[in-house]
């Protein structure tokens, strides 16, 4: 043992110091080995991780495509576009005032909850994200934005962000056709494979839904280096284009744009044939009623108006307020979501007689001279109960023209018997009845024209051993002959039928999107027969004396060649009506639906109109006057505007005034 | 025990001798300065992302001269005097640690600071050096008696008192550094190997008990290191991001000022505990190797000083300090490489932080002081 305890040296001392050194060197070797493993062996793996760590795709939202329509002679009338919604924002980093000061001023100026905003600012401050964009108020009105602009010097750090928001220029006019939009749900997000993001809007009905893929643009993108915790803060110019210089995140880090920016591509526009002025007029005419009006260009099948009442304003669905209104639209009664022009069916009633007449003439069952005598009732052999004409005293001896003009039931009972149900069905299908007409919209219904096959298919499975249940009875043909019984049709189908009469017998294919235009080629009725039918329908709207007054005389306009056919669609069995003494006593929900189909021969363009007023009772009184208003409005709107004509006449006056 | 005080009485010692400066160890000081310079360079790279009014690198540059003056001052003080004062340091340290537990300032769930007027001190930071001095005093005083079991055990008692107090704060990292220091100093003092092995075996048996004493977050950290991927955003976030940072650096690094991981603040605290990640990201494997080499040189030089010291106390001081620094370096870098639990241990000379930097430079001062007596009396 060492005598001096202060002396370090003892046996093996140096060895122990070396041992400590070896331990340290070994520890350092462990670190070197690990460093080698991370940086050399697994370099690629970590390099990839590091890259995906820092790059972030910043999405640049694309504006939705526009929907254009027409108005009278004007084309390219904007029906749906994108307005610039201004969101008022605040960034603490740009503000040299105390936050309380700012919130107080903002509260005075735009009326916001001061404390809530202050809390948000405090939160950003606490989280050390002074560049975080704090929403002061969403979608501020233009006037407020102007006021904020005016006081900009007193509101440092306050600015507006502009984003496109769908706007329906004409509000509820045509609203059902344009359709509405709402936010995508979780399931759609998952299925869209990244095409949609949380909060995106998607077309839910009408054109917005049908042309979702066309209208929806392609989002732009830019690749930025991203800080671990910050959120990139985009600003926009007044047109909604994002600024990219000075891109910062919520912490204020400068973000680098890594690649060339792919700008967003706006959605494609669509052009529809809808005449928005006419649409507004027709909707107005239906105000307070439930019903539908279809106006077609009789020669092309262009859909000029598809009014359905009641409708709704799709703008409600993109406005920040109006939750209750939305709910009311979606769930209220009567149903505002269906378009009654092609998504609802009604018994066609007497309008069907036009189709019957066309079929009978073409099949040679009748001709211009064929007459039947109407005694007010019709008997089938072996059936005790007679079928009545609506005019109990009868029409006497009628030919096809008069039968149409005065809507003689007995004439068509007779015609129906000779035609047989099979041929009636065949001709109905040709005119687009009982099948879809092919309108380029979602959810068109086909209506129903009964037939032997239909009855057998429907009822045989239920009563396989009772043939009387599914056999076709001659009486059913009688009912079908005047559009009663199980027959149903949409107002659009009526308009297609009417268009054929106007245009000389061609079956038109109605369309709304100009891109779907098709020239009607299929001629169903010969010129000679069409003229006969026209004659009857012309007589229908004639006003006497001297001529006998037709059922559609309320549509009569002096000097215009108008065709028309009234109809009353039986809603409930006649027995219900018999308990009331006068027609006025019948409760509205039990009254018949009023039909009127009409057309104009001698103006350009020739139009076909179908009007249905639910529970309107008589086509002659409830629907025919509407046709008159439509015709007057439509042709007036297509004349050159008044001031233009004035200007030209004035010009000629000053230019060539003569003594 | 009596000999130390006798020395002081006999006035053979000049407590302060500026002449010591002539015996400055060039190797040691050069390595320390190079490491400090590397630290400033790496810190400069972080200024790109940190919008502090005074950048870290600048503040660190201010500490360096202060640290150097401190080291040189301590170098001029005879370490034997300091060793003789060790019991007072020790008692003062225990008092301060108790005070921390009673009236300390709490921050981030731990009570580690004492507020003395305007100054805030962290006694656990000073405890490392104080304990080294205390052990040097004790072990050199008992001399060969260290081979006896009672004296051996008493060493652990001396170390355990501050260790337990620090552990209570809680400050697992600092408490853990004390262990290797005690072992290394006992070993260098010449204790029996069988005693050391025995205590290790005892420790392994006691470990499960110790586990129950850990706070939940400490347990989580230990668990995280076993499987960092299990908890990427929680406690494993640091580990995962640090490994990505280091690994993405590759053999030659992304280049100075070109690091993205740290720049984009994926790796928090990159200027303090994770500065090695930043260095490895920008300078790659080569840079890491250079720094590890410098540290190794530093430790070897220090051990050389320990061996050449004419007195046991000097040897023990040097061994204790080397162990302390090496443990810091190893654990800190092991954390950044994902092979040790995240425990808030800074990297000597490189990490930003005044208090720790000055402690480190005090250690360097003591090493230099020990070196001044090299070759005397032998």
Short mmCIF file of N, CA, C and O in Angstrom, two decimals, chain A residues 1-2 5-10 13-14 16-21 24-25 27-28 30-32 34-36 38-40 42-43 46-47 49-50 53-54 225-229 253-254 256, chain B residues 140 144 187-191 241 243-244 246-248 250-251 254 260-261 263-266 280 284-285 288-289 292 296 299-300 303 307 310-312 315 319 322 330 333 337-339 377:
data_model
loop_
_atom_site.label_atom_id
_atom_site.label_comp_id
_atom_site.label_asym_id
_atom_site.label_seq_id
_atom_site.Cartn_x
_atom_site.Cartn_y
_atom_site.Cartn_z
N UNK A 1 0.84 -1.19 0.00
CA UNK A 1 0.00 0.00 0.00
C UNK A 1 0.87 1.24 0.00
O UNK A 1 1.92 1.29 0.63
N UNK A 2 0.44 2.17 -0.71
CA UNK A 2 1.19 3.41 -0.81
C UNK A 2 1.19 4.12 0.56
O UNK A 2 0.18 4.17 1.24
N UNK A 5 -1.17 8.74 1.14
CA UNK A 5 -2.49 8.61 0.52
C UNK A 5 -2.73 9.65 -0.57
O UNK A 5 -3.60 9.47 -1.42
N UNK A 6 -1.98 10.73 -0.55
CA UNK A 6 -2.13 11.74 -1.58
C UNK A 6 -1.59 11.26 -2.92
O UNK A 6 -2.02 11.72 -3.96
N UNK A 7 -0.65 10.34 -2.84
CA UNK A 7 -0.03 9.86 -4.08
C UNK A 7 -1.01 8.99 -4.84
O UNK A 7 -1.67 8.11 -4.27
N UNK A 8 -1.13 9.24 -6.13
CA UNK A 8 -2.08 8.51 -6.93
C UNK A 8 -1.64 7.09 -7.22
O UNK A 8 -2.44 6.19 -7.35
N UNK A 9 -0.36 6.94 -7.34
CA UNK A 9 0.11 5.67 -7.87
C UNK A 9 -0.08 4.51 -6.89
O UNK A 9 0.30 4.58 -5.75
N UNK A 10 -0.71 3.52 -7.36
CA UNK A 10 -0.79 2.25 -6.67
C UNK A 10 -0.68 1.20 -7.75
O UNK A 10 -0.72 1.52 -8.96
N UNK A 13 -2.68 1.12 -11.26
CA UNK A 13 -3.35 2.41 -11.44
C UNK A 13 -3.47 2.77 -12.92
O UNK A 13 -4.56 3.06 -13.42
N UNK A 14 -2.33 2.71 -13.60
CA UNK A 14 -2.35 3.10 -15.01
C UNK A 14 -3.33 2.23 -15.80
O UNK A 14 -4.08 2.71 -16.65
N UNK A 16 -6.01 0.88 -14.82
CA UNK A 16 -7.40 1.29 -14.61
C UNK A 16 -7.75 2.53 -15.42
O UNK A 16 -8.84 2.63 -15.97
N UNK A 17 -6.79 3.47 -15.50
CA UNK A 17 -7.06 4.67 -16.31
C UNK A 17 -7.25 4.27 -17.78
O UNK A 17 -8.16 4.72 -18.46
N UNK A 18 -6.37 3.35 -18.24
CA UNK A 18 -6.52 2.88 -19.62
C UNK A 18 -7.89 2.22 -19.81
O UNK A 18 -8.54 2.41 -20.84
N UNK A 19 -8.30 1.48 -18.82
CA UNK A 19 -9.58 0.78 -18.95
C UNK A 19 -10.73 1.78 -19.12
O UNK A 19 -11.62 1.60 -19.96
N UNK A 20 -10.66 2.86 -18.32
CA UNK A 20 -11.70 3.90 -18.47
C UNK A 20 -11.66 4.44 -19.91
O UNK A 20 -12.69 4.62 -20.55
N UNK A 21 -10.44 4.68 -20.40
CA UNK A 21 -10.29 5.18 -21.77
C UNK A 21 -10.89 4.21 -22.78
O UNK A 21 -11.59 4.63 -23.72
N UNK A 24 -14.62 4.45 -22.84
CA UNK A 24 -15.08 5.65 -23.55
C UNK A 24 -14.95 5.46 -25.06
O UNK A 24 -15.88 5.77 -25.82
N UNK A 25 -13.80 4.91 -25.50
CA UNK A 25 -13.61 4.70 -26.93
C UNK A 25 -14.67 3.74 -27.47
O UNK A 25 -15.27 3.97 -28.54
N UNK A 27 -17.66 3.32 -26.32
CA UNK A 27 -18.92 4.06 -26.39
C UNK A 27 -18.96 4.92 -27.64
O UNK A 27 -19.99 4.98 -28.35
N UNK A 28 -17.83 5.55 -27.94
CA UNK A 28 -17.80 6.40 -29.14
C UNK A 28 -17.95 5.54 -30.40
O UNK A 28 -18.59 5.95 -31.37
N UNK A 30 -19.68 2.85 -30.63
CA UNK A 30 -21.11 2.54 -30.76
C UNK A 30 -21.81 3.67 -31.50
O UNK A 30 -22.61 3.44 -32.42
N UNK A 31 -21.49 4.90 -31.11
CA UNK A 31 -22.13 6.04 -31.78
C UNK A 31 -21.78 6.09 -33.26
O UNK A 31 -22.64 6.34 -34.11
N UNK A 32 -20.51 5.86 -33.54
CA UNK A 32 -20.08 5.90 -34.95
C UNK A 32 -20.82 4.83 -35.76
O UNK A 32 -21.30 5.08 -36.87
N UNK A 34 -23.71 3.51 -35.15
CA UNK A 34 -25.11 3.91 -35.32
C UNK A 34 -25.22 5.01 -36.38
O UNK A 34 -26.13 5.01 -37.21
N UNK A 35 -24.29 5.93 -36.33
CA UNK A 35 -24.28 7.03 -37.30
C UNK A 35 -24.13 6.46 -38.72
O UNK A 35 -24.81 6.89 -39.65
N UNK A 36 -23.26 5.50 -38.84
CA UNK A 36 -23.05 4.83 -40.14
C UNK A 36 -24.34 4.18 -40.60
O UNK A 36 -24.75 4.30 -41.76
N UNK A 38 -27.42 4.90 -39.82
CA UNK A 38 -28.48 5.86 -40.19
C UNK A 38 -28.13 6.61 -41.47
O UNK A 38 -28.97 6.79 -42.35
N UNK A 39 -26.88 7.08 -41.55
CA UNK A 39 -26.56 8.03 -42.62
C UNK A 39 -26.06 7.37 -43.89
O UNK A 39 -26.19 7.95 -44.96
N UNK A 40 -25.48 6.21 -43.75
CA UNK A 40 -24.94 5.57 -44.95
C UNK A 40 -25.84 4.41 -45.38
O UNK A 40 -26.28 4.34 -46.52
N UNK A 42 -29.00 3.52 -44.24
CA UNK A 42 -30.43 3.83 -44.41
C UNK A 42 -30.66 5.24 -44.96
O UNK A 42 -31.72 5.82 -44.77
N UNK A 43 -29.66 5.74 -45.65
CA UNK A 43 -29.75 7.11 -46.16
C UNK A 43 -31.00 7.33 -47.01
O UNK A 43 -31.78 8.26 -46.79
N UNK A 46 -34.35 7.60 -45.18
CA UNK A 46 -34.57 8.84 -44.42
C UNK A 46 -34.65 10.04 -45.34
O UNK A 46 -35.35 11.01 -45.05
N UNK A 47 -33.94 9.96 -46.46
CA UNK A 47 -34.02 11.07 -47.41
C UNK A 47 -35.45 11.19 -47.93
O UNK A 47 -36.00 12.27 -48.02
N UNK A 49 -38.16 10.15 -46.47
CA UNK A 49 -39.02 10.61 -45.39
C UNK A 49 -38.89 12.11 -45.20
O UNK A 49 -39.87 12.82 -44.97
N UNK A 50 -37.68 12.58 -45.30
CA UNK A 50 -37.44 14.00 -45.09
C UNK A 50 -38.12 14.82 -46.17
O UNK A 50 -38.70 15.87 -45.90
N UNK A 53 -41.76 14.85 -45.77
CA UNK A 53 -42.00 15.66 -44.58
C UNK A 53 -42.26 17.10 -44.93
O UNK A 53 -43.18 17.73 -44.42
N UNK A 54 -41.43 17.62 -45.82
CA UNK A 54 -41.40 19.07 -45.92
C UNK A 54 -42.25 19.62 -47.05
O UNK A 54 -42.56 20.80 -47.07
N UNK A 225 -42.71 24.35 -49.59
CA UNK A 225 -42.06 23.76 -48.44
C UNK A 225 -42.88 24.12 -47.24
O UNK A 225 -43.33 25.23 -47.08
N UNK A 226 -43.04 23.17 -46.40
CA UNK A 226 -43.98 23.34 -45.30
C UNK A 226 -43.22 23.24 -43.99
O UNK A 226 -42.36 22.40 -43.82
N UNK A 227 -43.55 24.12 -43.10
CA UNK A 227 -42.99 24.01 -41.76
C UNK A 227 -43.82 23.01 -40.97
O UNK A 227 -44.99 22.80 -41.25
N UNK A 228 -43.16 22.44 -39.98
CA UNK A 228 -43.79 21.34 -39.27
C UNK A 228 -45.16 21.69 -38.73
O UNK A 228 -46.10 20.92 -38.84
N UNK A 229 -45.30 22.88 -38.19
CA UNK A 229 -46.52 23.15 -37.44
C UNK A 229 -47.40 24.19 -38.09
O UNK A 229 -48.59 24.26 -37.81
N UNK A 253 -43.30 31.92 -40.96
CA UNK A 253 -42.18 31.42 -41.74
C UNK A 253 -42.43 31.71 -43.21
O UNK A 253 -43.55 31.58 -43.68
N UNK A 254 -41.37 32.05 -43.92
CA UNK A 254 -41.53 32.21 -45.36
C UNK A 254 -41.57 30.84 -46.01
O UNK A 254 -40.72 30.00 -45.75
N UNK A 256 -41.47 28.49 -49.37
CA UNK A 256 -40.93 28.54 -50.71
C UNK A 256 -41.85 27.78 -51.65
O UNK A 256 -42.31 26.70 -51.33
N UNK B 140 -9.63 10.52 -1.97
CA UNK B 140 -8.19 10.75 -1.78
C UNK B 140 -7.85 10.73 -0.30
O UNK B 140 -6.74 10.34 0.09
N UNK B 144 -6.08 3.98 0.40
CA UNK B 144 -6.27 2.57 0.06
C UNK B 144 -7.41 1.94 0.84
O UNK B 144 -7.80 0.80 0.58
N UNK B 187 -13.49 3.32 -9.25
CA UNK B 187 -12.62 2.41 -9.98
C UNK B 187 -11.22 2.97 -10.06
O UNK B 187 -10.23 2.28 -9.81
N UNK B 188 -11.14 4.30 -10.41
CA UNK B 188 -9.83 4.92 -10.54
C UNK B 188 -9.15 5.04 -9.19
O UNK B 188 -7.92 5.02 -9.09
N UNK B 189 -9.94 5.14 -8.12
CA UNK B 189 -9.36 5.25 -6.78
C UNK B 189 -8.81 3.92 -6.30
O UNK B 189 -8.12 3.87 -5.30
N UNK B 190 -9.15 2.86 -7.00
CA UNK B 190 -8.55 1.57 -6.69
C UNK B 190 -9.40 0.65 -5.85
O UNK B 190 -8.88 -0.18 -5.11
N UNK B 191 -10.69 0.80 -5.95
CA UNK B 191 -11.56 -0.08 -5.17
C UNK B 191 -11.47 -1.49 -5.72
O UNK B 191 -10.93 -1.73 -6.81
N UNK B 241 -38.26 12.09 -35.62
CA UNK B 241 -37.81 13.23 -36.43
C UNK B 241 -36.30 13.38 -36.38
O UNK B 241 -35.67 13.75 -37.36
N UNK B 243 -34.12 10.99 -36.01
CA UNK B 243 -33.52 9.96 -36.86
C UNK B 243 -33.66 10.33 -38.33
O UNK B 243 -32.74 10.12 -39.12
N UNK B 244 -34.82 10.89 -38.71
CA UNK B 244 -34.99 11.33 -40.10
C UNK B 244 -33.97 12.43 -40.41
O UNK B 244 -33.34 12.44 -41.47
N UNK B 246 -31.04 13.08 -38.99
CA UNK B 246 -29.68 12.58 -39.10
C UNK B 246 -29.54 11.74 -40.37
O UNK B 246 -28.64 11.96 -41.18
N UNK B 247 -30.49 10.80 -40.55
CA UNK B 247 -30.39 9.87 -41.67
C UNK B 247 -30.41 10.57 -43.01
O UNK B 247 -29.68 10.21 -43.94
N UNK B 248 -31.26 11.63 -43.14
CA UNK B 248 -31.37 12.30 -44.43
C UNK B 248 -30.11 13.08 -44.77
O UNK B 248 -29.93 13.52 -45.89
N UNK B 250 -27.12 11.86 -44.82
CA UNK B 250 -26.30 11.02 -45.69
C UNK B 250 -24.82 11.13 -45.36
O UNK B 250 -24.43 11.74 -44.37
N UNK B 251 -23.99 10.55 -46.20
CA UNK B 251 -22.55 10.50 -45.91
C UNK B 251 -21.89 11.88 -45.84
O UNK B 251 -21.03 12.10 -45.02
N UNK B 254 -26.29 17.62 -46.21
CA UNK B 254 -27.02 18.43 -47.18
C UNK B 254 -26.29 19.73 -47.48
O UNK B 254 -26.72 20.51 -48.32
N UNK B 260 -33.07 20.91 -44.04
CA UNK B 260 -34.49 21.25 -44.14
C UNK B 260 -35.25 20.83 -42.90
O UNK B 260 -36.15 21.51 -42.45
N UNK B 261 -34.88 19.71 -42.35
CA UNK B 261 -35.61 19.18 -41.20
C UNK B 261 -35.62 20.16 -40.04
O UNK B 261 -36.65 20.45 -39.47
N UNK B 263 -34.52 23.33 -40.23
CA UNK B 263 -34.95 24.65 -40.69
C UNK B 263 -36.46 24.77 -40.64
O UNK B 263 -37.01 25.78 -40.24
N UNK B 264 -37.14 23.74 -41.05
CA UNK B 264 -38.59 23.79 -41.12
C UNK B 264 -39.23 23.38 -39.79
O UNK B 264 -40.39 23.05 -39.72
N UNK B 265 -38.41 23.38 -38.77
CA UNK B 265 -38.82 23.10 -37.38
C UNK B 265 -39.58 21.79 -37.20
O UNK B 265 -40.49 21.69 -36.42
N UNK B 266 -39.18 20.79 -37.98
CA UNK B 266 -39.72 19.46 -37.71
C UNK B 266 -39.11 18.93 -36.43
O UNK B 266 -39.67 18.08 -35.76
N UNK B 280 -25.39 16.72 -38.01
CA UNK B 280 -25.31 15.52 -38.84
C UNK B 280 -26.11 15.69 -40.13
O UNK B 280 -25.77 15.12 -41.16
N UNK B 284 -23.36 15.71 -42.50
CA UNK B 284 -23.31 14.29 -42.85
C UNK B 284 -22.48 13.44 -41.90
O UNK B 284 -22.07 13.87 -40.82
N UNK B 285 -22.26 12.22 -42.35
CA UNK B 285 -21.50 11.24 -41.57
C UNK B 285 -20.08 11.77 -41.30
O UNK B 285 -19.54 11.63 -40.21
N UNK B 288 -20.17 14.27 -38.52
CA UNK B 288 -20.40 13.59 -37.25
C UNK B 288 -19.14 12.88 -36.77
O UNK B 288 -18.80 12.93 -35.59
N UNK B 289 -18.45 12.28 -37.73
CA UNK B 289 -17.23 11.55 -37.39
C UNK B 289 -16.18 12.51 -36.84
O UNK B 289 -15.49 12.21 -35.85
N UNK B 292 -17.18 13.50 -33.29
CA UNK B 292 -16.95 12.38 -32.36
C UNK B 292 -15.45 12.18 -32.13
O UNK B 292 -15.01 11.88 -31.02
N UNK B 296 -13.44 12.36 -28.67
CA UNK B 296 -12.59 11.25 -28.22
C UNK B 296 -11.20 11.76 -27.87
O UNK B 296 -10.63 11.39 -26.83
N UNK B 299 -11.29 13.45 -24.57
CA UNK B 299 -11.36 12.53 -23.43
C UNK B 299 -10.01 11.84 -23.20
O UNK B 299 -9.58 11.68 -22.06
N UNK B 300 -9.36 11.47 -24.29
CA UNK B 300 -8.08 10.80 -24.14
C UNK B 300 -7.04 11.73 -23.51
O UNK B 300 -6.26 11.34 -22.65
N UNK B 303 -7.76 11.99 -19.88
CA UNK B 303 -7.32 10.81 -19.13
C UNK B 303 -5.81 10.81 -18.98
O UNK B 303 -5.26 10.37 -17.96
N UNK B 307 -3.76 10.59 -15.56
CA UNK B 307 -2.69 9.64 -15.26
C UNK B 307 -1.43 10.36 -14.81
O UNK B 307 -0.69 9.85 -13.96
N UNK B 310 0.16 14.15 -10.14
CA UNK B 310 0.97 13.61 -9.06
C UNK B 310 0.14 13.22 -7.84
O UNK B 310 0.58 12.44 -7.02
N UNK B 311 -1.06 13.79 -7.74
CA UNK B 311 -1.87 13.49 -6.57
C UNK B 311 -3.09 12.68 -6.94
O UNK B 311 -3.65 12.83 -8.03
N UNK B 312 -3.55 11.88 -5.96
CA UNK B 312 -4.77 11.10 -6.14
C UNK B 312 -5.96 12.00 -6.40
O UNK B 312 -6.80 11.73 -7.27
N UNK B 315 -6.06 13.16 -9.97
CA UNK B 315 -6.46 12.05 -10.84
C UNK B 315 -7.97 11.84 -10.77
O UNK B 315 -8.66 11.74 -11.80
N UNK B 319 -10.66 12.14 -13.75
CA UNK B 319 -11.45 10.98 -14.16
C UNK B 319 -12.95 11.29 -14.02
O UNK B 319 -13.76 10.98 -14.91
N UNK B 322 -13.95 13.66 -16.85
CA UNK B 322 -13.99 12.95 -18.14
C UNK B 322 -15.24 12.09 -18.22
O UNK B 322 -15.96 12.09 -19.24
N UNK B 330 -22.11 10.88 -24.85
CA UNK B 330 -22.66 9.60 -25.32
C UNK B 330 -24.19 9.62 -25.27
O UNK B 330 -24.85 9.31 -26.26
N UNK B 333 -25.84 12.19 -27.85
CA UNK B 333 -25.80 11.75 -29.25
C UNK B 333 -26.61 10.47 -29.43
O UNK B 333 -27.31 10.30 -30.43
N UNK B 337 -29.60 9.82 -32.07
CA UNK B 337 -29.55 8.70 -33.02
C UNK B 337 -30.62 7.66 -32.71
O UNK B 337 -30.67 6.61 -33.35
N UNK B 338 -31.44 7.96 -31.72
CA UNK B 338 -32.56 7.07 -31.43
C UNK B 338 -32.19 5.81 -30.69
O UNK B 338 -32.88 4.82 -30.81
N UNK B 339 -31.12 5.83 -29.92
CA UNK B 339 -30.80 4.63 -29.13
C UNK B 339 -30.77 4.91 -27.64
O UNK B 339 -30.26 4.10 -26.87
N UNK B 377 6.91 16.41 -8.41
CA UNK B 377 7.15 15.40 -7.37
C UNK B 377 7.25 13.99 -7.94
O UNK B 377 7.16 13.04 -7.21
#
